[in-house]
Amino acid sequence: MGKNLVIVESPAKAKTLGRYLGKDYTVKASMGHVIDLPVKELGVDLDNEFNPTYQVIRGKSKVITELKKAARNAGEIYLAPDPDREGEAIAWHLASVLPKADKRIHRVMFNEITKSAVLEAMASPQELNRSLFEAQQARRILDRLVGYKISPLLWKRVRSGLSAGRVQSVAVRIVCEREEEIRRYNQKEYWSILASLLTGGQDALDARLWSVDGKRVVTRPDEEAEREDRFWINGEKVAEELAGELRRAGDGRVAEVERKQKKRNPQPPFITSTMQREAAVRYGWPARKTMQVAQGLYEGIELGGDGATGLITYMRTDSTRVSESAIGQVRELIRAQYGDKYLPGKPNRFSGKKQGGKVQDAHEAVRPTGVERTPSSMKRFLNPDQQKLYTLVWSRFVASQMTPALYDQTTIDIEAAVRFILRATGSVMKFPGFTRVYTENLEKSPGAQNGNGEERLLPNIDPGEVLELKQVTPRQHFTQPPPRFTESSLIRELESNGIGRPSTYASIMSTITDKGYVQRLKGSLRPTDLGFVVTGLLVERFPGILNVQFTARMETLLDEVEDGRKDWRKLLGEFYRDFEPALEEAKKQRGKVVIETDVACDKCGAKMVIRWSRHGAFLGCSNWPECEGTKQFERDENGEIRIVEEPTTDVKCDKCGSAMIQKKGRYGPFLACSNYPACSNIKPITTGVKCPREGCAGELVEKRTRRGKIFFGCDKYPECDYATWDRPLEVACPQCGKKPLFQKIFRGGRAGGAYCESCKAKFAMEELSDGSGGDDGVAQSA
């Protein structure tokens, strides 16, 4: 009998497991899913209980052939994709394509990829989990029904190429509704009054006006302005009258001094969403990057003589649970490295409650697999991004099992001019506790603040002491609208509403920006005009489906399928019963959706409207087709329309001879004929580098994929299909003299050195700058 076969998703994971399992096992990678619903058809039989039709994913036939061959010669077969719904679906699909005669197929799952965890899982294999698979299948079919059925409506009424999604469209709606709230917001004016006082010992003390005639001074007019027990200083006149009355008082008397100890408890170890949020706040990382870095730490890092080892537990989780063995290890480390005063009497436990759905408590929190592997000891094995994230995970986990931070907080109330109370507050950290290791960036410090919003130590004074009033300063403030969402805060909003799951947050963030519905603006998310118009159309036609409550309810029902309490076919039937009538009604709508503006058409004076073409949004005359006036535009930071002048180039149109102008479309800049609409010729912007393919007279031009990634291809396509991810340079190779060279472009856009396709020579960019080609030539090309 042959070796036992283990199948995982990725080569990195396969390499790590292969080292642990030894010579009696063959470990293969499926490279993710191997079968899926078809790309160009619905793939769901609506008349036969929603039975799906699966097809081999393009490019996976060779993988399946290799896995079948390995399975035929294997003893036992172990399917070991990730321990979640997607991983279970991969396992079921693998089982469906592998030969089963006289073969036993097992399911094994690891929460961490360490030798002990892997060997323990292999010793206790499980059966495939039908309920978990059916929950994933139901989600996949739900998403296919919404996307496949609604997207054509968007093509007809907005523009081609758009898509709708059961969860993504709700996420865009949340962003749009926040933007509308910001636009509707009316600022409210309010004032604060700061007082500088002097004690008998000549110690300075700053306080702010706390109450007038027993009514607390308003600091949040949006929430407090209408309350009868609040005093709203809503204008300069009132503020100056109060300040004058305080100045005339001359001094104040200490009415009360309150001293108490406050404690700040540590946060629980990371779950997926909190890890994504913290990485976003600290490093500005999008959720997708955080998950990519975490995936590498989970699947295994080469640790010299120890080989590849998984450094963190599974990173797609919403559970804060930690194994007892891990708690024991971290408590030992805290005692040894920080001392007994940093170790609580018993382990800290954290609530697993979650709004809008169940916690997947089969998984642990995201934690280091071995707390003894400190960030400093791992630094030499990790790249900078891995080091940053591992440090966060390790520090958060260690801190979660430490004692609270302790603060001494003092509050001093001062009576002045009979009707006024001034208040000064301050705090001092008495014991750092867990903050010695980690402080979350998302939270404000719990220490009390003075009138300037700064933490400080107050002078030692007693009730009855008289204080000299040295200065009174009124300050004007205005309320601010709610902030735009960031990726971090949008993930928090989705999670708090029970929308999405740990495995979906990163893809939701990527999808809504990649589709052009939301754009990143200085770290925040702002809906585009396209996002607004698509959201408006979907909410109008499908109000009962594309809303927060319905989407959260579906997540709960999918959890019930996973638990075996809900039949997946009934779930889909209940959904489609409401969805189909709304769909048929929406199909009756006609006409393109546009957004009206106040911009006047240069040609006829009519108002212009925002329309969409395959190149993106533009302003078109509302009198179209009688008037064909168009303009390019962009939005400023306040959302106002700003006309963009289109630069004329020296390039002539090869169809009519007119000058070409540079325009900006969805996939970047391109050239368009200035004689539009009489001539609609467009062409990409050339690099000036001739196509290196022998016999081709074309030039290499910059292009973008549908996901916005830059590549370079021949402008004679499809006659010539030459393409490269690397940037062409109009520079001769120092060794063979041929042009062009290519500058290596790595994932994420990082540029590397240059190389020659002809002789395979490689060069640092500094070599080219100092030698052939010259500084100017290389700089201009690169």
Coordinates of C-alpha atoms in Angstrom, one line a residue, residues 26 86 105 107 172 194 253 281 314 331 333 367 391 409 439 487 546 548 629 637 699 744 765 773:
T26 CA 2.6 12.6 0.7
E86 CA -14.8 27.7 3.0
I105 CA -11.4 9.8 3.2
R107 CA -11.2 15.3 7.5
V172 CA -22.0 50.4 0.2
L194 CA -11.7 78.0 31.1
R253 CA -13.6 78.3 47.2
V281 CA -5.0 52.2 12.7
Y314 CA -6.0 30.4 12.6
R331 CA 1.1 33.0 32.8
L333 CA 6.0 33.9 30.9
R367 CA -2.6 34.2 19.4
T391 CA 4.5 41.8 17.5
Q409 CA -8.0 60.1 39.7
T439 CA -1.9 49.7 24.6
E487 CA -12.0 50.4 6.7
L546 CA -30.7 45.0 0.6
V548 CA -28.9 45.7 7.3
G629 CA -21.6 68.4 -24.8
E637 CA -12.8 66.9 -0.4
E699 CA 5.1 49.9 -28.9
K744 CA 11.2 44.3 -11.8
M765 CA 19.3 50.6 -10.9
G773 CA 21.7 55.2 -20.4

